[in-house]
Short mmCIF file of C-alpha atoms in Angstrom, two decimals:
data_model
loop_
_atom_site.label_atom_id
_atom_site.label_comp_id
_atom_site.label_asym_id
_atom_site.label_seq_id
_atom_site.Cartn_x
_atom_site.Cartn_y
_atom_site.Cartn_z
CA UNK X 1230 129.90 -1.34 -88.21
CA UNK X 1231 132.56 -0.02 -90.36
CA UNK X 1232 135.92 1.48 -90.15
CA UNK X 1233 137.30 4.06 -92.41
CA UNK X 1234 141.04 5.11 -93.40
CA UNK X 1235 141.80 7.32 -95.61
CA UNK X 1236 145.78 8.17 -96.84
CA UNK X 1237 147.07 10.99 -99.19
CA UNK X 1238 148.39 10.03 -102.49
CA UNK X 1239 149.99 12.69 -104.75
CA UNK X 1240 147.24 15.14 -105.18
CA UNK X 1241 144.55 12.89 -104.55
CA UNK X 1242 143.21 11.19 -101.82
CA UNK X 1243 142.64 7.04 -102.09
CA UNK X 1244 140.00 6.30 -98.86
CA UNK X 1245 140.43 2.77 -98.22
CA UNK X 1246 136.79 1.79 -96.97
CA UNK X 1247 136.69 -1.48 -95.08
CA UNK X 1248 133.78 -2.73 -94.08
CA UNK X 1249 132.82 -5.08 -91.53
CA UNK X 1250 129.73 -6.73 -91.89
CA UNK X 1251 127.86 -8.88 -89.75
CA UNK X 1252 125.31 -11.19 -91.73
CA UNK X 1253 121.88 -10.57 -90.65
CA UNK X 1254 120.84 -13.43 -88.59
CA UNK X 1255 119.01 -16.36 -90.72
CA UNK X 1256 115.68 -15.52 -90.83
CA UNK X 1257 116.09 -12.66 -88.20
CA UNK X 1258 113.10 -10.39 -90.18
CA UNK X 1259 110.85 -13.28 -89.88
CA UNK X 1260 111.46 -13.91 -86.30
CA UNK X 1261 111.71 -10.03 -85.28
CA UNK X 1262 108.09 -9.71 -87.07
CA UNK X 1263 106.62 -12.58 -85.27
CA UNK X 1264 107.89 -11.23 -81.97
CA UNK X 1265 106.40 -8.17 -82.70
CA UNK X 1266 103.24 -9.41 -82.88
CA UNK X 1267 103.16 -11.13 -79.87
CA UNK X 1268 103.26 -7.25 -78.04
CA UNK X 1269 99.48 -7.43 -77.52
CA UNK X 1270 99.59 -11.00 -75.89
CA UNK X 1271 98.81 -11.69 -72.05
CA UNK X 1272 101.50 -13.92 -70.64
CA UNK X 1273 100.77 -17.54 -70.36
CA UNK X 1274 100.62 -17.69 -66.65
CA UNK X 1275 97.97 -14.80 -66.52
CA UNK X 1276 94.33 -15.19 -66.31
CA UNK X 1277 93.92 -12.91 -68.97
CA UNK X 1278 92.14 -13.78 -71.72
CA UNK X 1279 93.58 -13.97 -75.13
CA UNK X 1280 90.72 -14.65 -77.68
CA UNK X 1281 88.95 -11.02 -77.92
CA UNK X 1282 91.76 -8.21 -78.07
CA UNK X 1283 91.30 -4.59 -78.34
CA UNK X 1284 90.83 -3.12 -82.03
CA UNK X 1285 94.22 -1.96 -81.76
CA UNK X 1286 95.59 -5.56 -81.47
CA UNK X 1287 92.88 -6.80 -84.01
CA UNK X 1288 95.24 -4.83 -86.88
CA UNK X 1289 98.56 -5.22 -85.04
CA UNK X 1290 97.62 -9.48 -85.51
CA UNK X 1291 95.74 -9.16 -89.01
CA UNK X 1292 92.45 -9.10 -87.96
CA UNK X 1293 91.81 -12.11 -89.72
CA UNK X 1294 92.56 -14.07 -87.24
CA UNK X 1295 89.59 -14.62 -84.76
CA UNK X 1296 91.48 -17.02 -82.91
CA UNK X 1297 89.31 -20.12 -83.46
CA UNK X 1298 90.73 -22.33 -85.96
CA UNK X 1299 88.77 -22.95 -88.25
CA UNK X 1300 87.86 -19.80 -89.46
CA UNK I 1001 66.03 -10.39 -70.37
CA UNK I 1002 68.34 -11.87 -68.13
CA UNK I 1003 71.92 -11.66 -67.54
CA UNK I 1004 74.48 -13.52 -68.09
CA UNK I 1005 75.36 -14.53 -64.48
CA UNK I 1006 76.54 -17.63 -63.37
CA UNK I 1007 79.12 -18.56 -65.81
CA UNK I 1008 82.76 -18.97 -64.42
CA UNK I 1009 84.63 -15.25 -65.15
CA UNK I 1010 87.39 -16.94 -66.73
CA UNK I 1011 84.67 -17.94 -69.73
CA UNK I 1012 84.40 -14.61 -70.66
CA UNK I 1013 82.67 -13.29 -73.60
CA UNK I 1014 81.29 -16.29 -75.64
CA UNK I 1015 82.49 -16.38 -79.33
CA UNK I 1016 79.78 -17.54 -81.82
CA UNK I 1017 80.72 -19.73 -84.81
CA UNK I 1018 77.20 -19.55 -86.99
CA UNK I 1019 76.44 -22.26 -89.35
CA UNK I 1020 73.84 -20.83 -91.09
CA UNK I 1021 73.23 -23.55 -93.62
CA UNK I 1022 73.18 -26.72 -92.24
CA UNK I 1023 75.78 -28.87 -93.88
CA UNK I 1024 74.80 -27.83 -97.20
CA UNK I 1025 77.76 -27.18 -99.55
CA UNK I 1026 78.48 -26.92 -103.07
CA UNK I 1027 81.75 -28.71 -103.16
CA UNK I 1028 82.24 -32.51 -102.01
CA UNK I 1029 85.80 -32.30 -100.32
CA UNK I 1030 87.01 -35.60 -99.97
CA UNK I 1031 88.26 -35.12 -96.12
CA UNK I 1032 85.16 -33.39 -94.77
CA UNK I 1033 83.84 -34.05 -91.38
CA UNK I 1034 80.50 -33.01 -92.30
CA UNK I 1035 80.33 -35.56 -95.27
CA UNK I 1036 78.60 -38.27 -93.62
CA UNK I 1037 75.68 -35.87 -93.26
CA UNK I 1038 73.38 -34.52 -95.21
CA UNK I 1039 75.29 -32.30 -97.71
CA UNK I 1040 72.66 -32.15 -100.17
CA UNK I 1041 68.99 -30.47 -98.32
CA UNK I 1042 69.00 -26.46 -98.19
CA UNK I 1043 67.93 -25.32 -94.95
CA UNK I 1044 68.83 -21.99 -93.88
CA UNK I 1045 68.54 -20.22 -90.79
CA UNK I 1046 65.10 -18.73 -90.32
CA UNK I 1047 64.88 -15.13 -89.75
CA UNK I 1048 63.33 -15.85 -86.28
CA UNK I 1049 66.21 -17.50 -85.05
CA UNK I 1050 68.70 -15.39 -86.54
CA UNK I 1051 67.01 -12.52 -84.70
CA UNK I 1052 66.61 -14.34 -81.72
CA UNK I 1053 70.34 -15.35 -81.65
CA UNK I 1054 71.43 -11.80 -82.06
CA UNK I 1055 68.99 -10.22 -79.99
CA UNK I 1056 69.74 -12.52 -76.94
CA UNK I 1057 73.42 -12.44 -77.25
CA UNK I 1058 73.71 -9.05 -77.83
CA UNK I 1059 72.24 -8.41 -74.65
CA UNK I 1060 74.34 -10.74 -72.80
CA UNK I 1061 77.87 -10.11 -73.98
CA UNK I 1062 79.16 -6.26 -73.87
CA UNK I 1063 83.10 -5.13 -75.19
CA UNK I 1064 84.07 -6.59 -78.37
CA UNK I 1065 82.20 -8.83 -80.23
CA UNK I 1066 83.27 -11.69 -82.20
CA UNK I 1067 80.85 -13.10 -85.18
CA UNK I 1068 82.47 -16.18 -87.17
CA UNK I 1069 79.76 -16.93 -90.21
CA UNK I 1070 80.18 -20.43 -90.76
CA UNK I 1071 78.71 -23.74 -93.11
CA UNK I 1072 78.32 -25.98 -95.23
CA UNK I 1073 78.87 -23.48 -97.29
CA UNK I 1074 77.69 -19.84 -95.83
CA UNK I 1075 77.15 -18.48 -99.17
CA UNK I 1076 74.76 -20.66 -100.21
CA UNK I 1077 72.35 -18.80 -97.09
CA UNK I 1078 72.14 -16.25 -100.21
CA UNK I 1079 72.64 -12.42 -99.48
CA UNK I 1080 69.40 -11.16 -98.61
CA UNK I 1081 70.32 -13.20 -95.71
CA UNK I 1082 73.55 -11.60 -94.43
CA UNK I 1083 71.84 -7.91 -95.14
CA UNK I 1084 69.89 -8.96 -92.37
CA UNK I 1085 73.03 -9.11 -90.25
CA UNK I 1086 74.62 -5.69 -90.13
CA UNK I 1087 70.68 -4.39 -89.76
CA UNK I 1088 70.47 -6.22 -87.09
CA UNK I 1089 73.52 -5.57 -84.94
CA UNK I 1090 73.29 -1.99 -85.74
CA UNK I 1091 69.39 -1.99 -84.46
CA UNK I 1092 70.81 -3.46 -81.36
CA UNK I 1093 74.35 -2.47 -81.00
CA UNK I 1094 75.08 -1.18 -77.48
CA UNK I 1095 77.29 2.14 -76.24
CA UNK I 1096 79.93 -0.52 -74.98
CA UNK I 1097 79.86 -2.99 -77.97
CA UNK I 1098 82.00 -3.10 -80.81
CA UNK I 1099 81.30 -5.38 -83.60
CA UNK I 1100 83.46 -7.89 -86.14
CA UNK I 1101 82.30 -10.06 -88.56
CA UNK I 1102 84.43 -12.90 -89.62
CA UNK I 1103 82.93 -15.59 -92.83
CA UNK I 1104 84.72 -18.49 -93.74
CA UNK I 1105 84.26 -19.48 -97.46
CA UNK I 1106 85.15 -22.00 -100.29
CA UNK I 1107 85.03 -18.41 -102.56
CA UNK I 1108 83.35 -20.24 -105.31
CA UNK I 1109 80.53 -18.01 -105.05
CA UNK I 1110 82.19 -14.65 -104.81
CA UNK I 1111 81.24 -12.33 -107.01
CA UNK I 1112 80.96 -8.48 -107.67
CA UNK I 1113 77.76 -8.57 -105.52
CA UNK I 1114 79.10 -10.22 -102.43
CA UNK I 1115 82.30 -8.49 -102.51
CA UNK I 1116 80.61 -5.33 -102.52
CA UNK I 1117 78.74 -6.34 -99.36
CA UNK I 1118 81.96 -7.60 -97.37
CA UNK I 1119 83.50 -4.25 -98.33
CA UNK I 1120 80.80 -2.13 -97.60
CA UNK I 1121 80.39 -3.81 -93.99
CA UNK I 1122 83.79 -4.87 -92.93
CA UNK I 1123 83.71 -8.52 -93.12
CA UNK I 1124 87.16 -10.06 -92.73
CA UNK I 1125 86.90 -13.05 -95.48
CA UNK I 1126 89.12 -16.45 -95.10
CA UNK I 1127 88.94 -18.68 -97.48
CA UNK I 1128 90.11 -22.29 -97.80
CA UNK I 1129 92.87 -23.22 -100.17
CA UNK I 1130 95.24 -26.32 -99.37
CA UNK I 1131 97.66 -25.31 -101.63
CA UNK I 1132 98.70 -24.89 -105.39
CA UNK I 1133 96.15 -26.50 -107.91
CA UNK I 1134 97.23 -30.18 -107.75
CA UNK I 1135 97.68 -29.87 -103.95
CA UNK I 1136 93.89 -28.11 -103.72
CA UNK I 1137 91.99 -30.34 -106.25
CA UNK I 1138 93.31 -33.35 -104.78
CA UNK I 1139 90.92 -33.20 -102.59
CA UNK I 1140 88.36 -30.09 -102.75
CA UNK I 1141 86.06 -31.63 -105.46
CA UNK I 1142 82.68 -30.10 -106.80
CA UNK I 1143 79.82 -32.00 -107.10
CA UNK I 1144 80.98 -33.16 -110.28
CA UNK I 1145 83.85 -34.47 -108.76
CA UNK I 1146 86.09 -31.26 -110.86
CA UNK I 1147 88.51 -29.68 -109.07
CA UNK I 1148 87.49 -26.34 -107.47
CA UNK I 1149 90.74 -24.79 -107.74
CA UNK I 1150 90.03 -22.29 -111.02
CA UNK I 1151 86.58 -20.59 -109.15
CA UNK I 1152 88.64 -19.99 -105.93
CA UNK I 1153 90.96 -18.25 -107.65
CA UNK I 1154 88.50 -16.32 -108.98
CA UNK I 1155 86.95 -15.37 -106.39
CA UNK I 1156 90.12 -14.57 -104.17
CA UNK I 1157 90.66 -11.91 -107.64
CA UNK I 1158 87.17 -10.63 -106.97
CA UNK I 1159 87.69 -9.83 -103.62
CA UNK I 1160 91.22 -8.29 -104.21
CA UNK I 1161 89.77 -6.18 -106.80
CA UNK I 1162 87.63 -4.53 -104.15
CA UNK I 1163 90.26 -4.67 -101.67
CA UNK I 1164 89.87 -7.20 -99.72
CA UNK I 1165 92.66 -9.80 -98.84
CA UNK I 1166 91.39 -13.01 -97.70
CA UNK I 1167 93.18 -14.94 -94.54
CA UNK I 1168 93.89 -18.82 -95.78
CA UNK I 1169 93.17 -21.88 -94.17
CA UNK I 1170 94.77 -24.60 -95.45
CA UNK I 1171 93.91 -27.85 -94.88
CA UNK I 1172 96.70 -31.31 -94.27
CA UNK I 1173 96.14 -34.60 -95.17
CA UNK I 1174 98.72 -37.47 -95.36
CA UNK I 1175 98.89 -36.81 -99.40
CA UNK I 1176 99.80 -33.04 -99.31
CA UNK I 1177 102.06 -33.52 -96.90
CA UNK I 1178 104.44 -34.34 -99.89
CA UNK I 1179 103.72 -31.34 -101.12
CA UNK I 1180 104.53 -29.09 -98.43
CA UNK I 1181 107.78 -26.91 -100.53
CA UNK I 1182 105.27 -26.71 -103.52
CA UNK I 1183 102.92 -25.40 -101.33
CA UNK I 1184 104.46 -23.11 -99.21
CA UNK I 1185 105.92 -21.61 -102.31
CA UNK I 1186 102.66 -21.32 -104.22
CA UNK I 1187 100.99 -19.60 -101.22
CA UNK I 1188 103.96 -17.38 -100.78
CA UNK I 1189 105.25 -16.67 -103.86
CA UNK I 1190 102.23 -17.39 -106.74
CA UNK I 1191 99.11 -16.38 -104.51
CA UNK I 1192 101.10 -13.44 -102.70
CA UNK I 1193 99.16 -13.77 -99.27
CA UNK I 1194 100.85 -12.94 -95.86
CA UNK I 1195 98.73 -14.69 -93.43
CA UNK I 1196 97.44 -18.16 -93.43
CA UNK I 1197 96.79 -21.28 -90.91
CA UNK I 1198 97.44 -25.10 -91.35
CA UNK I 1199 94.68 -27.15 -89.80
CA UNK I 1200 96.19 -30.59 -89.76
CA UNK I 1201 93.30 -33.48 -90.87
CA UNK I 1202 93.15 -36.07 -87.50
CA UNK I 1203 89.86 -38.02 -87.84
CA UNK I 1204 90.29 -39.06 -84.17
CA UNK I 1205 86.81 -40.63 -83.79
CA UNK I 1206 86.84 -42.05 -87.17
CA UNK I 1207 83.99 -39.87 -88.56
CA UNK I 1208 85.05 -40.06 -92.05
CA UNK I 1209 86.07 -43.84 -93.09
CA UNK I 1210 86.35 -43.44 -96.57
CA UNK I 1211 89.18 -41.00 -95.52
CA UNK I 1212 91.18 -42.78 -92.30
CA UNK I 1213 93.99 -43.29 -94.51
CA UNK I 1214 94.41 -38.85 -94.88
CA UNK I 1215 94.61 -38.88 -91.33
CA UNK I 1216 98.32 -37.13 -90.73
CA UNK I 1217 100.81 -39.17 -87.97
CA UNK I 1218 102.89 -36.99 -85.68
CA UNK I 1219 105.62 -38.23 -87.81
CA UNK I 1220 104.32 -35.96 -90.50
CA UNK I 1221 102.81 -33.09 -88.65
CA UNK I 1222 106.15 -32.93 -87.54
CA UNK I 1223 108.45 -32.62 -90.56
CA UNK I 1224 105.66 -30.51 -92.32
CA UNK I 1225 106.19 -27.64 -89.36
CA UNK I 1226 110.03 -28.02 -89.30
CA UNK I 1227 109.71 -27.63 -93.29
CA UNK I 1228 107.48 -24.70 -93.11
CA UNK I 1229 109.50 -23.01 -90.06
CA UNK I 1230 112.53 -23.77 -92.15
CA UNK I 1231 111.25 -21.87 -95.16
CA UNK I 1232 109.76 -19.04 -93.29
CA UNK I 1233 112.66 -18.36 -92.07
CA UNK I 1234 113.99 -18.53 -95.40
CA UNK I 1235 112.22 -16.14 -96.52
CA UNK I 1236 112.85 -13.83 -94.68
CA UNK I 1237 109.73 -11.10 -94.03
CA UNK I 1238 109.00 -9.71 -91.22
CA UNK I 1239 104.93 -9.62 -92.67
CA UNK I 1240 104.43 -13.27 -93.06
CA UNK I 1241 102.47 -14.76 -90.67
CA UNK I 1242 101.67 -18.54 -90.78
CA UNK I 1243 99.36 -19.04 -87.54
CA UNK I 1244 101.36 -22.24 -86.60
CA UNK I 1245 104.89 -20.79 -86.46
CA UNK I 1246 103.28 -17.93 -84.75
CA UNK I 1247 101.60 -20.01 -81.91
CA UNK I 1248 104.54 -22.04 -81.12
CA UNK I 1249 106.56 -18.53 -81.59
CA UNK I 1250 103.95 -16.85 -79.08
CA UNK I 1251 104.42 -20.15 -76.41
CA UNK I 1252 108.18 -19.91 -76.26
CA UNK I 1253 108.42 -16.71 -75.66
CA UNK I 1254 106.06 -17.21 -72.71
CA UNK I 1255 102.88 -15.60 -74.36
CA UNK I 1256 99.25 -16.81 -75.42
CA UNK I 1257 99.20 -17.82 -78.68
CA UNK I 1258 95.96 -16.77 -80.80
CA UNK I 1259 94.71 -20.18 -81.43
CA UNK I 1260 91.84 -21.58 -79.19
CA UNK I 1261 94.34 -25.29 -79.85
CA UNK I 1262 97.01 -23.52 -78.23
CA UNK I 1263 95.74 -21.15 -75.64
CA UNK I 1264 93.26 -23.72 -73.86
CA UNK I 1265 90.30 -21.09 -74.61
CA UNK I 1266 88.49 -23.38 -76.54
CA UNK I 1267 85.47 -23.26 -74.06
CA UNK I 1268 85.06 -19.98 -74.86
CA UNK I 1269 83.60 -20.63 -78.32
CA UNK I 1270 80.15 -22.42 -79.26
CA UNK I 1271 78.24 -23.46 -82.63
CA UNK I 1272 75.13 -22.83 -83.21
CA UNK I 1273 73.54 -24.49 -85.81
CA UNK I 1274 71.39 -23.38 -88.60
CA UNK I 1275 68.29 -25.28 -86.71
CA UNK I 1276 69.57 -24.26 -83.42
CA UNK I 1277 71.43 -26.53 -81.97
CA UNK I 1278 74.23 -25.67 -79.77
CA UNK I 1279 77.46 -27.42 -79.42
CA UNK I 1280 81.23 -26.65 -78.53
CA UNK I 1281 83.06 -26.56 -81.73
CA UNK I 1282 82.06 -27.08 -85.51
CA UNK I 1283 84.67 -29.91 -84.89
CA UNK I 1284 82.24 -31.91 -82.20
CA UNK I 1285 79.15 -31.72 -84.51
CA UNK I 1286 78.77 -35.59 -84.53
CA UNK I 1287 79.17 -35.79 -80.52
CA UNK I 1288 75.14 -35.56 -79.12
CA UNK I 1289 76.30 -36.62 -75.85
CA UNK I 1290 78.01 -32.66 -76.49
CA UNK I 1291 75.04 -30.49 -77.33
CA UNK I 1292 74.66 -27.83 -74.96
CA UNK I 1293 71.08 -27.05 -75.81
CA UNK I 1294 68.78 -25.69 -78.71
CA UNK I 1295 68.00 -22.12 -79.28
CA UNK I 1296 64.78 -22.86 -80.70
CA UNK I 1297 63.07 -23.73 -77.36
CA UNK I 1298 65.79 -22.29 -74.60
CA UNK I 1299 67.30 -19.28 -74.01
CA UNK I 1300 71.27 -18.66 -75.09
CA UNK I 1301 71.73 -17.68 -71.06
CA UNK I 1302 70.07 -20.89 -70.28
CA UNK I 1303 71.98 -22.87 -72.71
CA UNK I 1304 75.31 -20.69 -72.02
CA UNK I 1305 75.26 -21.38 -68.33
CA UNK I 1306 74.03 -25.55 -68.54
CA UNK I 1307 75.47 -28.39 -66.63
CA UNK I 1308 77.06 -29.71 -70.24
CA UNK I 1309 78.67 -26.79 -71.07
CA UNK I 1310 80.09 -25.72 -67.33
CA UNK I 1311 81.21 -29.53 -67.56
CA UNK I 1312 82.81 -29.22 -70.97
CA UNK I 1313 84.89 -25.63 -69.57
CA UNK I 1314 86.11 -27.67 -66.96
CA UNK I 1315 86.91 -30.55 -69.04
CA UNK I 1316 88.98 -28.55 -71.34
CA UNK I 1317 91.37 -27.00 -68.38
CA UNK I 1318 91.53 -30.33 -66.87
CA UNK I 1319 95.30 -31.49 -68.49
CA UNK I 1320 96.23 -34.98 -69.13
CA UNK I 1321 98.51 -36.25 -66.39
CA UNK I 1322 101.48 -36.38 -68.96
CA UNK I 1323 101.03 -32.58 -69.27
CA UNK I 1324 102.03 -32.19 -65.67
CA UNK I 1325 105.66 -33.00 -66.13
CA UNK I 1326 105.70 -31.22 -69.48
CA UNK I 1327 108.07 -27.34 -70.20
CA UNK I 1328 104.96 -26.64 -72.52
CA UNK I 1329 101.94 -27.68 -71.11
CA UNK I 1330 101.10 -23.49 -70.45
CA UNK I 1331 101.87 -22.88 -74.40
CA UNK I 1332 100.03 -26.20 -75.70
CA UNK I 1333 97.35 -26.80 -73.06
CA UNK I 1334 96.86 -30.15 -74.51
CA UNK I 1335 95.87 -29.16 -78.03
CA UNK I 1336 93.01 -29.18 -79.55
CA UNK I 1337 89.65 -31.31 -77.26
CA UNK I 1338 88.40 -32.88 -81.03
CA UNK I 1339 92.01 -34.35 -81.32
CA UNK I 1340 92.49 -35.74 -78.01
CA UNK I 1341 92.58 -39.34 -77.83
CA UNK I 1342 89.67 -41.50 -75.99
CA UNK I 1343 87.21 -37.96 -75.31
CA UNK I 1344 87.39 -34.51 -74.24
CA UNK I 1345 89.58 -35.74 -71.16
CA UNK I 1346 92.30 -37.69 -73.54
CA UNK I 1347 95.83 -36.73 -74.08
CA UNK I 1348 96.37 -34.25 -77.39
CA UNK I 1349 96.85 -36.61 -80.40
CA UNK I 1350 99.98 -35.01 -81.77
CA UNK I 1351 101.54 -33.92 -78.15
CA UNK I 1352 104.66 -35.59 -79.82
CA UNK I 1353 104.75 -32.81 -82.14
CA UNK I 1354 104.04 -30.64 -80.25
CA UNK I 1355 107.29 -31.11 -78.40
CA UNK I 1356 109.39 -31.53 -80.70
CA UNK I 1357 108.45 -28.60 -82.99
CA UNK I 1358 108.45 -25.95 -80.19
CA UNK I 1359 111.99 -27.13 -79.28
CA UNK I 1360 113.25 -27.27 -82.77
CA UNK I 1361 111.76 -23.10 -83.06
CA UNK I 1362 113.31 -22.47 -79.30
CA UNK I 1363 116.50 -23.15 -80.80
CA UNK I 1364 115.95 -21.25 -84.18
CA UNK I 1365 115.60 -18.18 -81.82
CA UNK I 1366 118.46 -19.04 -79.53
CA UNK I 1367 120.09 -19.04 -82.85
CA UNK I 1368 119.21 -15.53 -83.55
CA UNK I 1369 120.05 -14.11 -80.61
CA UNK I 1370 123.26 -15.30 -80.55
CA UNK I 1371 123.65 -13.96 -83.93
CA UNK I 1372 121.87 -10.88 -82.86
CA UNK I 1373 124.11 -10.84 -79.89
CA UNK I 1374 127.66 -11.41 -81.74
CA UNK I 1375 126.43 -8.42 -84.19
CA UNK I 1376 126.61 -5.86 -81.74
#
């Protein structure tokens, strides 16, 4: 957000510029990513099953990950 | 050839992990669950069975298709052997299949030759690294008991040269939890990778007793998480992804997580040994009483559909009565069966941290939303 002023001065014109900034939450990238990558997941309470997604979900996870763990 | 019938839907499609050379390995990690066996004999998988494997579970299983190459050490199967593979699945590759192969390597063995091949045919590569080079030679050792640290750095090079960029497993023990800023910052900020998982070392049946004093305590397990949750959040990218702090993300949030320790799929996954022998997990190797059945003489419908295994699904869906009471016990499912305490029906070994870290990341995100919230 911001809020801008400007006045005349002589010939000139001063704009005052304040700016109000809001900090970007601690670690809000990190935790917006992760969410993101939870799109492609069933809920909990469904049936549904997790371990084999679609291609599609294979890149949006990094296909790396198979799901077992150690591998 | 029949079909796959009788199995419970909820099993699903079956997800292979392939140990296609026995135990044999050409490191000696201190902590490994496989080092009361025989390390040292090469026996690979004989083209019959590989064949045999494929063939019969390509016929049963339709969508998409999980392969996880597996050891020992898989490389050491040579590559003549994996050129097999592709052939194989693309001899017998269905209209509704699609295919991906997954290895799991020490990278030691990488070279031009093998990176080539992984390239050519789309094998995702992970690779196990427990940290920055004191952390890693610790405890991966070669035969020679020398660190192994220098040749997997190599070979993750070789493999980024042809573009490939390996996932990371790393591996805890009680030592490296010390470690765990040096680590995270090596992995992050010296080795440059995205994505990796924690596997935390719990010799629950005491396997390995040269090595019951590596064994982490919730205690540990605990701090490590906050600690890597802490500096994840830290820094601050929205492409990082460490598995753990995306499970426990994936649970609070009220979704599956990926992990079969965390999404109380694990039934869903079987090993099948370079001499045929079926099993669960890699991680119940050393439990007879869990062998599903042997390729060699049965069928992999027979063996998919037996009394053990049926028993073993159920098993793993059957909580402990703690879980009942527990705001959770649908994102944790009791963890993973080879760390359950007392068999397959025990309570989850580190449930304690389990609780405690998915409340300390429930309020890191109540954090952000507030601050998210106040921001607008």
């Amino acid at each position: 957000m911001s809020d801008d002023s400007a006045r005349s001065a002589g010939k000139g014109v001063i704009v005052e510029k304040t700016i109000h900034t809001t900090p970007y939450p601690v670690g809000g990238k990190a935790i917006a990513g992760a969410l993101a990558r939870t799109k492609y997941s069933p809920s909990n309470h469904s049936d549904e099953l997790q371990s084999i997604r679609s291609p599609a979900a294979w890149q949006q996870w990094g296909d790396w990950d198979n799901g077992h763990a150690d591998s | 050839m029949a079909r796959l019938v009788t199995l419970t839907p909820s099993l699903g499609v079956a997800i292979p992990i392939i140990k296609v050379v026995s135990d044999f390995c050409n490191l000696r990690c201190r902590y490994c669950f496989y080092n009361t066996r025989d390390q040292l004999t090469r026996t690979v998988m004989s083209d019959e069975l590989l064949e045999k494997f494929l063939v019969e579970y390509m016929e049963l299983f339709s969508g998409h298709l999980f392969f996880i190459w597996h050891g020992g050490e898989p490389l050491l199967a040579g590559l003549p052997f994996f050129q097999r593979i592709p052939e194989l699945q693309r001899e017998h590759l269905k209209e509704e299949q699609t295919i991906k192969n997954v290895i799991q390597t020490n990278a030691t063995l990488i070279d031009d030759k093998w990176a080539e091949f992984f390239k050519t045919h789309d094998f995702k590569v992970g690779v196990s690294v427990d940290g920055d080079k004191e952390s890693h030679d610790h405890f991966r050792l070669n035969h020679g008991n020398g660190g192994s640290f220098d040749y997997v750095m190599r070979g993750i090079e070789i493999l980024r040269k042809h573009g490939i960029e390996p996932g990371i497993i790393q591996t805890l023990t009680h030592d490296n939890t010390a470690r765990v800023r040096e680590d995270f910052s090596f992995f992050t900020n010296i080795l440059g990778v995205k994505r990796w998982g924690v596997n935390d070392f719990r010799d629950v049946n005491a396997v390995n007793q040269a090595m019951l004093g590596q064994s982490i305590t919730n205690e540990e397990l605990t701090s490590f998480l906050k600690t890597y949750i802490d500096m994840w959040l830290a820094q601050d990218d929205g492409a990082l992804q460490i598995r753990e702090v995306e499970n426990f993300m994936a649970g609070i949030v009220g979704k599956k997580a990926s992990s079969c320790t965390f999404n109380g799929e694990c039934s869903r996954y079987f090993s099948l040994a370079h001499d045929g022998k079926v099993h669960p997990c890699d991680r119940h190797l050393n439990r007879e009483e869990l062998q599903f059945g042997d390729l060699s003489s049965q069928s992999l419908s027979d063996i998919l559909n037996s009394p053990t295994r049926l028993k073993y699904a159920e098993n793993v869906k059957t909580l402990h009565p703690d879980c009942a009471s527990c705001e959770w016990q649908q994102a944790c499912h009791n963890g993973c069966t080879a760390h359950r305490v007392g068999g397959i029906s025990g309570k989850y070994y580190f449930c304690e941290t389990r609780k405690s870290v998915f409340g300390y990341l429930k309020d890191k995100l109540e954090e952000y939303k507030q601050q998210e919230k106040g921001g607008d």
